[in-house]
Short mmCIF file of C-alpha atoms in Angstrom, two decimals:
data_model
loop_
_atom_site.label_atom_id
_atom_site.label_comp_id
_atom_site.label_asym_id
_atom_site.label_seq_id
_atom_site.Cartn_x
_atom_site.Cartn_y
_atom_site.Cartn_z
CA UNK A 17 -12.71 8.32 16.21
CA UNK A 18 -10.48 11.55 17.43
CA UNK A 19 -9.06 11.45 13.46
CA UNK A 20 -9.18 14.95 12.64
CA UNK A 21 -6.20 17.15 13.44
CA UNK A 22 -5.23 19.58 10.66
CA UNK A 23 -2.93 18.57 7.65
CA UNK A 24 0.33 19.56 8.32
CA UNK A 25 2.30 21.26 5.91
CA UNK A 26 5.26 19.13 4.45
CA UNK A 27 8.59 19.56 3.01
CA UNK A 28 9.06 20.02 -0.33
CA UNK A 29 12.95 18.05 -1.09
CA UNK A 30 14.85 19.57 -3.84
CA UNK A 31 13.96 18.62 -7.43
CA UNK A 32 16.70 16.55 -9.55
CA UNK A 33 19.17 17.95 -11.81
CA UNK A 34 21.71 16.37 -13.96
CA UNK A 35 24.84 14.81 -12.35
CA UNK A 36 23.23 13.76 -8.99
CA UNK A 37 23.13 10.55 -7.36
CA UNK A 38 20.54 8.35 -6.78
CA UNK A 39 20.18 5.03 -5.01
CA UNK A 40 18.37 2.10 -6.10
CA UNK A 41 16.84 -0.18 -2.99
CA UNK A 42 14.57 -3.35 -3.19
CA UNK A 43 12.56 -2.16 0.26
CA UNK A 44 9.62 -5.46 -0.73
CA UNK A 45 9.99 -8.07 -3.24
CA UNK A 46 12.69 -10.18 -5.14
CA UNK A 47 13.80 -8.15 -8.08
CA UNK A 48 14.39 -9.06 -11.78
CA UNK A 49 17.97 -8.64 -13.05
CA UNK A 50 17.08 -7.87 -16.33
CA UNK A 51 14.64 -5.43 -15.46
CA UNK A 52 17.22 -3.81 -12.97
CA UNK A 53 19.40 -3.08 -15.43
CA UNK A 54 16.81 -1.95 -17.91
CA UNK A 55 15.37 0.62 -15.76
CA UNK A 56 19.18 1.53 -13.96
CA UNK A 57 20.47 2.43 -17.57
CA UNK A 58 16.88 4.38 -18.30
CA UNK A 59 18.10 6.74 -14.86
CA UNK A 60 21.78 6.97 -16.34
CA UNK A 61 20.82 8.22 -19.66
CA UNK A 62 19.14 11.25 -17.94
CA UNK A 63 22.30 12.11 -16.32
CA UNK A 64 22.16 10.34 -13.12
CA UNK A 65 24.82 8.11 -11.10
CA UNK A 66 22.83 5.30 -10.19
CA UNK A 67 24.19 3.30 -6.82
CA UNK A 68 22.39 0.01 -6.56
CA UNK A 69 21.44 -1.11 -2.77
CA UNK A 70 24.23 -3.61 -1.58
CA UNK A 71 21.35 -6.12 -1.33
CA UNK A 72 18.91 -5.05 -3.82
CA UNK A 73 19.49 -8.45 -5.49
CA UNK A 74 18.45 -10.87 -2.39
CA UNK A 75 15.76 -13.32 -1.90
CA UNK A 76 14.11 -14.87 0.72
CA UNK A 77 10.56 -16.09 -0.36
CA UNK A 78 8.36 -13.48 -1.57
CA UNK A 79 10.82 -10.87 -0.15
CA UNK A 80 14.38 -9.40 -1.35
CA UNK A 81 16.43 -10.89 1.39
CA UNK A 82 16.28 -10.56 4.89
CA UNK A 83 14.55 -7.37 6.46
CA UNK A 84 17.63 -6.21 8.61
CA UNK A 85 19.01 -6.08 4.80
CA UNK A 86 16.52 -4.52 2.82
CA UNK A 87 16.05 -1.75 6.08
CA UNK A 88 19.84 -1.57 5.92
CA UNK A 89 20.16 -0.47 2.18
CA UNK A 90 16.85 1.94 2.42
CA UNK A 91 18.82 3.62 5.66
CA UNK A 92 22.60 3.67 3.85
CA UNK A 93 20.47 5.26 0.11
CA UNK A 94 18.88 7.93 2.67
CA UNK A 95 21.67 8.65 5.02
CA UNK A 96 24.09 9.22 2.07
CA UNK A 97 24.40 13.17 2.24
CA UNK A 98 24.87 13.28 -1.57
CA UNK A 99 22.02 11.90 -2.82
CA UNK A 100 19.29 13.58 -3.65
CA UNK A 101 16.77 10.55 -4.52
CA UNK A 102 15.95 6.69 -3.28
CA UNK A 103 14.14 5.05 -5.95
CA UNK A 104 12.55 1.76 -4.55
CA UNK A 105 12.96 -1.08 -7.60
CA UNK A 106 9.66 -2.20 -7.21
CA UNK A 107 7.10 -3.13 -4.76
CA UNK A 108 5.23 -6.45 -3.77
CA UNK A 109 5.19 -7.16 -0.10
CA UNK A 110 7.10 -6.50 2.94
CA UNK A 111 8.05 -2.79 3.42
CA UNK A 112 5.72 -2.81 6.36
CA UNK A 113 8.33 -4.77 8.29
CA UNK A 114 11.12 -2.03 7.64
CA UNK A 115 8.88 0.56 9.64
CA UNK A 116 10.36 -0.33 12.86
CA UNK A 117 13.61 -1.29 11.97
CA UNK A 118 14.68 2.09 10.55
CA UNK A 119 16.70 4.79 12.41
CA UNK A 120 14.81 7.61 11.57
CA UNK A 121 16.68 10.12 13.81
CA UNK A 122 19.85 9.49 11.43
CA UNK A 123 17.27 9.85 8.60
CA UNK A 124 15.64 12.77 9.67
CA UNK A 125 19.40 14.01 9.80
CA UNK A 126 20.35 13.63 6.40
CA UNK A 127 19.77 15.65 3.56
CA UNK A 128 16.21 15.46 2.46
CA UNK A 129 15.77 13.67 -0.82
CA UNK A 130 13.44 12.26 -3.22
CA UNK A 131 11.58 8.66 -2.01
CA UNK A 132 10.04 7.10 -5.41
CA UNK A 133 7.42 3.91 -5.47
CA UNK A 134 3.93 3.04 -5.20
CA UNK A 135 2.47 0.43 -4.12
CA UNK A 136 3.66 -1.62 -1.14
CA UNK A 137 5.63 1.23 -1.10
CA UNK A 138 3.19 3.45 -0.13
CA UNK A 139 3.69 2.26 3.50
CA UNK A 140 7.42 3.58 3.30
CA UNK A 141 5.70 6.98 1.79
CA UNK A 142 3.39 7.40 5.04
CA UNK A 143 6.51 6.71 7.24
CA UNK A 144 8.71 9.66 5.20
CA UNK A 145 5.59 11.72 5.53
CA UNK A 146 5.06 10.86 9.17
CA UNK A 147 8.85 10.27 10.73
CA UNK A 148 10.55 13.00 8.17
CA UNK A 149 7.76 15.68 7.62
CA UNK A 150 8.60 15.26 3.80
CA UNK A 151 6.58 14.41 0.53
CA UNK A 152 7.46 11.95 -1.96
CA UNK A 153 6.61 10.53 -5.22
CA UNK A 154 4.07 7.67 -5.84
CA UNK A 155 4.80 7.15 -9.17
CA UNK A 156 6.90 4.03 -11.89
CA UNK A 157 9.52 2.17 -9.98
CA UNK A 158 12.83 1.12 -11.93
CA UNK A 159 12.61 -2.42 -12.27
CA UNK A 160 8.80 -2.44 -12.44
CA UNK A 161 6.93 -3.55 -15.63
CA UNK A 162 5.92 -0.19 -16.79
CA UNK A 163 9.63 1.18 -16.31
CA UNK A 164 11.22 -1.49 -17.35
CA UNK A 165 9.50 -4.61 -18.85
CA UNK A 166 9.49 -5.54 -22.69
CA UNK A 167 7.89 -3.00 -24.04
CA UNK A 168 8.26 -0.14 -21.32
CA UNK A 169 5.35 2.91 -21.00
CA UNK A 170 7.90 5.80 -21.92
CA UNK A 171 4.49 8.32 -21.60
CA UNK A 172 4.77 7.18 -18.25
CA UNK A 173 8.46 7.27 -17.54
CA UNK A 174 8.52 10.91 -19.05
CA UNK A 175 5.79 12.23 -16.80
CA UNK A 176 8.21 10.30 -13.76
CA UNK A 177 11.47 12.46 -15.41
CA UNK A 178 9.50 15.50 -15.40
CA UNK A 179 8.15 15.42 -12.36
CA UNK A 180 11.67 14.72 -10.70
CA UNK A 181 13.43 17.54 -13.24
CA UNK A 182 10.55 19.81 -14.66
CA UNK A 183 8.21 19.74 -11.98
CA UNK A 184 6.19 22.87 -12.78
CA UNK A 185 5.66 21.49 -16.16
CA UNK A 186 3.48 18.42 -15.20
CA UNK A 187 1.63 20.41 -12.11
CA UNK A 188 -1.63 19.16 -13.64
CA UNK A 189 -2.69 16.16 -13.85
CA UNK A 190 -5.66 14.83 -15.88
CA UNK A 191 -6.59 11.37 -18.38
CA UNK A 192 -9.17 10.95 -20.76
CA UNK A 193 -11.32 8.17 -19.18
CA UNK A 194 -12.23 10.28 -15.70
CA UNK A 195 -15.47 10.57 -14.51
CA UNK A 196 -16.85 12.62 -11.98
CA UNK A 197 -18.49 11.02 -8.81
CA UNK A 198 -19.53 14.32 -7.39
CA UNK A 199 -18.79 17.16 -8.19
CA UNK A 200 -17.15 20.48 -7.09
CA UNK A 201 -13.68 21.74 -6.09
CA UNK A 202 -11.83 20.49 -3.79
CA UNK A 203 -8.27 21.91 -1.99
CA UNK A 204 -6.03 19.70 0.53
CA UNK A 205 -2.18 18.47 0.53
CA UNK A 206 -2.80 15.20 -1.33
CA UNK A 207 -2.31 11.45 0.52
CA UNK A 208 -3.07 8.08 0.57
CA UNK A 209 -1.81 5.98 -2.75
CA UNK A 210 -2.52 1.88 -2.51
CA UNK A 211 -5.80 1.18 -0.45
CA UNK A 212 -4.57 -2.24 1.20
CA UNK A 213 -1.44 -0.73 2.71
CA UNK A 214 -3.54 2.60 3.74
CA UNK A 215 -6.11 0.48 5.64
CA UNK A 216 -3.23 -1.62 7.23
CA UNK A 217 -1.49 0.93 8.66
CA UNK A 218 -4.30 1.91 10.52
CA UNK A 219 -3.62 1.90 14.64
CA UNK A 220 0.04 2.68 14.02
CA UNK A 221 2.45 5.43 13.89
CA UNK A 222 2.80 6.07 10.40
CA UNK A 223 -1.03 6.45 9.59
CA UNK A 224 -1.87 9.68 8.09
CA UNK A 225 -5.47 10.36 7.77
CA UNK A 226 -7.56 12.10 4.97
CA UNK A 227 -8.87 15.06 7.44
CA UNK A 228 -8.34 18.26 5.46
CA UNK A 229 -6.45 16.33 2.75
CA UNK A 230 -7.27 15.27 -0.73
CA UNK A 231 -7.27 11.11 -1.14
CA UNK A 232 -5.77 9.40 -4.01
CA UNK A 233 -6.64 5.47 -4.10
CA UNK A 234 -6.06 2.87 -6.25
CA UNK A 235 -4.52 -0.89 -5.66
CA UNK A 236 -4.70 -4.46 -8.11
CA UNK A 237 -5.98 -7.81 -7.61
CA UNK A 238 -8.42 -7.10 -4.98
CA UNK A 239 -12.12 -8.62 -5.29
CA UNK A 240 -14.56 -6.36 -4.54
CA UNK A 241 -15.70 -7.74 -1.17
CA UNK A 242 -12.71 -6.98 -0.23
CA UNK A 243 -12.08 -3.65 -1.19
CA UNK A 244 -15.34 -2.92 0.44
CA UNK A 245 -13.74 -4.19 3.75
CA UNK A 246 -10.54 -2.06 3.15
CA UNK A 247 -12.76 0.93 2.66
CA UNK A 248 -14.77 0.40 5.53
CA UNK A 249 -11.97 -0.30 8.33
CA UNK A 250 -10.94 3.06 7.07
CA UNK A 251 -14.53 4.68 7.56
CA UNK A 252 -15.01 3.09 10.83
CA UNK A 253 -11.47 4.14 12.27
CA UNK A 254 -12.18 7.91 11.27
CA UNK A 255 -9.91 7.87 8.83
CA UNK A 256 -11.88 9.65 6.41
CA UNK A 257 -13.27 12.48 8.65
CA UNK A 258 -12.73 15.67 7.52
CA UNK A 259 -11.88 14.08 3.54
CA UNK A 260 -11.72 17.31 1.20
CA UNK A 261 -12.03 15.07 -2.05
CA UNK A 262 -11.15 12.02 -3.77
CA UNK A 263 -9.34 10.88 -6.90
CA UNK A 264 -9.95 7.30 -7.99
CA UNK A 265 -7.20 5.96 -10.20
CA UNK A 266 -6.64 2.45 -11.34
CA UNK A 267 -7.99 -0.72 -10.30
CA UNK A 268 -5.78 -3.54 -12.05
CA UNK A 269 -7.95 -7.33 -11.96
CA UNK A 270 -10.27 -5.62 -9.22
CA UNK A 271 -13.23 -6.77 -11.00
CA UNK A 272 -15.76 -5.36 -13.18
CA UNK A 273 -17.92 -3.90 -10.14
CA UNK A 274 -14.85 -2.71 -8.22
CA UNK A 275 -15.21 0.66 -8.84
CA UNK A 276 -19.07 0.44 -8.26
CA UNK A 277 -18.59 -0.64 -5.14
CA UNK A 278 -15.80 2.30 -4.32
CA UNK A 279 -18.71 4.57 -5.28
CA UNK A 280 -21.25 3.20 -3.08
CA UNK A 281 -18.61 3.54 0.58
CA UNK A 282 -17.39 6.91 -0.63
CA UNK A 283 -19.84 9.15 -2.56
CA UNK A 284 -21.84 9.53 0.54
CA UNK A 285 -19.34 11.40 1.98
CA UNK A 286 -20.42 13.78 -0.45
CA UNK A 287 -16.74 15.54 -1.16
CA UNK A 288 -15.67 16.18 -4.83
CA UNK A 289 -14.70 12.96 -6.43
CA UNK A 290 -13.74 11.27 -9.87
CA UNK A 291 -12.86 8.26 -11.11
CA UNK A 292 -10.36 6.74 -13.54
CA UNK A 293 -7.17 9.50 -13.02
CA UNK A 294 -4.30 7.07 -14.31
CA UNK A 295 -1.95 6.55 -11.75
CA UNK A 296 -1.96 3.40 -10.20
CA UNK A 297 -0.40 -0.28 -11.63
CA UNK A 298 -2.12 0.38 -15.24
CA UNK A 299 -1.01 1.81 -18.08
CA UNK A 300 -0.34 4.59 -18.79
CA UNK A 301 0.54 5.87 -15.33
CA UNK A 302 0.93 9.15 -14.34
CA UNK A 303 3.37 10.26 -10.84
CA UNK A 304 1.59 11.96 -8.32
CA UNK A 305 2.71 13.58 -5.57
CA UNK A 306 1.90 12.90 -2.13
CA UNK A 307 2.16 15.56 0.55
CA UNK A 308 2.08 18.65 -2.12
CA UNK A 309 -1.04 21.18 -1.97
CA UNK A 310 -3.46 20.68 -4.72
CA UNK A 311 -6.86 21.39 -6.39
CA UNK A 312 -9.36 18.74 -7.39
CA UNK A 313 -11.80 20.10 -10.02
CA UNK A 314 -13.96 17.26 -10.27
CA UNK A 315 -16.38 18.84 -13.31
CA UNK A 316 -12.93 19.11 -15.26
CA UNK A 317 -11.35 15.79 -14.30
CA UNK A 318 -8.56 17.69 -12.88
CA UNK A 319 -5.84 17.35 -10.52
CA UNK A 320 -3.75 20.80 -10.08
CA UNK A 321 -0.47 20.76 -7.60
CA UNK A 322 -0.88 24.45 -6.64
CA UNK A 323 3.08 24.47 -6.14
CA UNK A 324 5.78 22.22 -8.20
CA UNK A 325 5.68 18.79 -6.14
CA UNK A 326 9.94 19.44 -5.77
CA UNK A 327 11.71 22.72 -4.70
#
């Protein structure tokens, strides 16, 4: 099992400010035009120069173009030693294949910045964390329904601004529908983000597990027989030894006994735990930060960065 080495302390990159630049990528699937230009004014009008991935418009199947391209424009946004955020466009599938195609020496060189996305994302998140010692953002991507769709969530793409400009405004992090699991406090830098893409990285490099940490979960679309599968493969592989606590946050077409059956793996593990934070592919939904120290108060629904989640 041999899963539970301390959490290591990550870097903090440097928070936004008006008049930076910012890349747009498309690291996983084919992206929307109109959305893309929805959600690439939305960054403008707070002051940013947006510079859009040289492929961030490509297809191949269920991906957006070829993966030597999409791990080309993710290494050119990072490398560029005057930006000071990557902003994946949205997720879907295949960011998983980018893991071993990127240099991260030359990454780990640059500047650090600001990687935004959730999702399939979340695999790129654990490779920042794990390659670049640095914490990122899981939170609304730019050409993503909530950011920009028909009617887009602005609650949710303030909290995102914030969080990137403000972030000691938006340190806490609460919604009106938790419920606590278990109760208690809870401290531990903060990881995980979309339970598929957690359990599949398990066995390689980029895997960071929950010992000493506090887990945020969520994901969409998957039954509940296989969610308890996910969760298990993680249980099995150690992966949650030495768990602090756990925030549950959405569970998009899951099913109605999704959640139940989240309960059921992980209360035993008897940590501080609630359900129903919003972050995750619903609606309203909130940016959390992963790698940043933080306090789960499970009686008050509560989840407190104990430092802004940007320098």
């Amino acid at each position: 099992r041999g899963m539970t080495e301390p959490a290591l302390e990550l870097r903090r990159p440097p928070r936004l400010r008006p008049g930076d630049r910012v890349w747009v990528v498309a690291p996983s699937g084919p992206v929307d035009p109109a959305r893309l230009d929805r959600g690439c004014a939305e960054l403008e009008s707070w002051g940013l120069q947006v510079v859009r991935g040289e492929h961030v418009l490509d297809r191949d199947r269920y991906l957006a173009g070829r993966d030597v391209d999409r791990a080309a424009d993710l290494q050119a946004a990072w490398c560029d030693p005057t930006a000071g955020a990557v902003f994946c466009a949205r997720g879907g599938s295949g960011a998983t294949r980018l893991l071993g195609l990127l240099d991260w020496r030359a990454m780990g060189a640059a500047p650090p910045k600001v990687l935004v996305g959730y999702s399939d994302i979340t695999a790129l998140q654990e490779g920042v964390a794990t390659h670049l010692g640095l914490t990122s953002l899981f939170g609304p991507m730019p050409a993503a329904e909530t950011f920009a769709g028909e009617a887009p969530d602005r609650a949710s793409i303030d909290h995102l601004r914030r969080t990137l400009f403000a972030p000691e405004e938006v340190q806490v992090l609460h919604g009106g529908q938790t419920t606590c699991v278990n109760p208690g406090t809870a401290r531990g830098a903060t990881v995980g983000g979309t339970l598929a893409l957690l359990a599949g990285s398990i066995g390689t490099p980029e895997s960071r597990p929950a010992a000493g940490r506090v887990v945020v979960l969520e994901d969409i679309t998957e039954p509940a027989y296989r969610i308890d599968n996910l969760l298990t493969q993680l249980l099995r592989t150690g992966w949650f030894d030495g768990v602090q606590g756990i925030v549950l946050g959405s569970w998009v077409d899951c099913g109605d006994d999704a959640v139940e059956t989240i309960r059921e793996r992980l209360a035993p593990l008897g940590v501080p735990m609630i359900s129903g934070m919003p972050f995750g592919h619903a609606v309203p939904q909130l940016t959390v930060p992963l790698g940043v120290p933080a306090e789960l108060d499970a009686d008050a629904g509560t989840l407190t960065m104990t430092v802004p989640a940007l320098e």
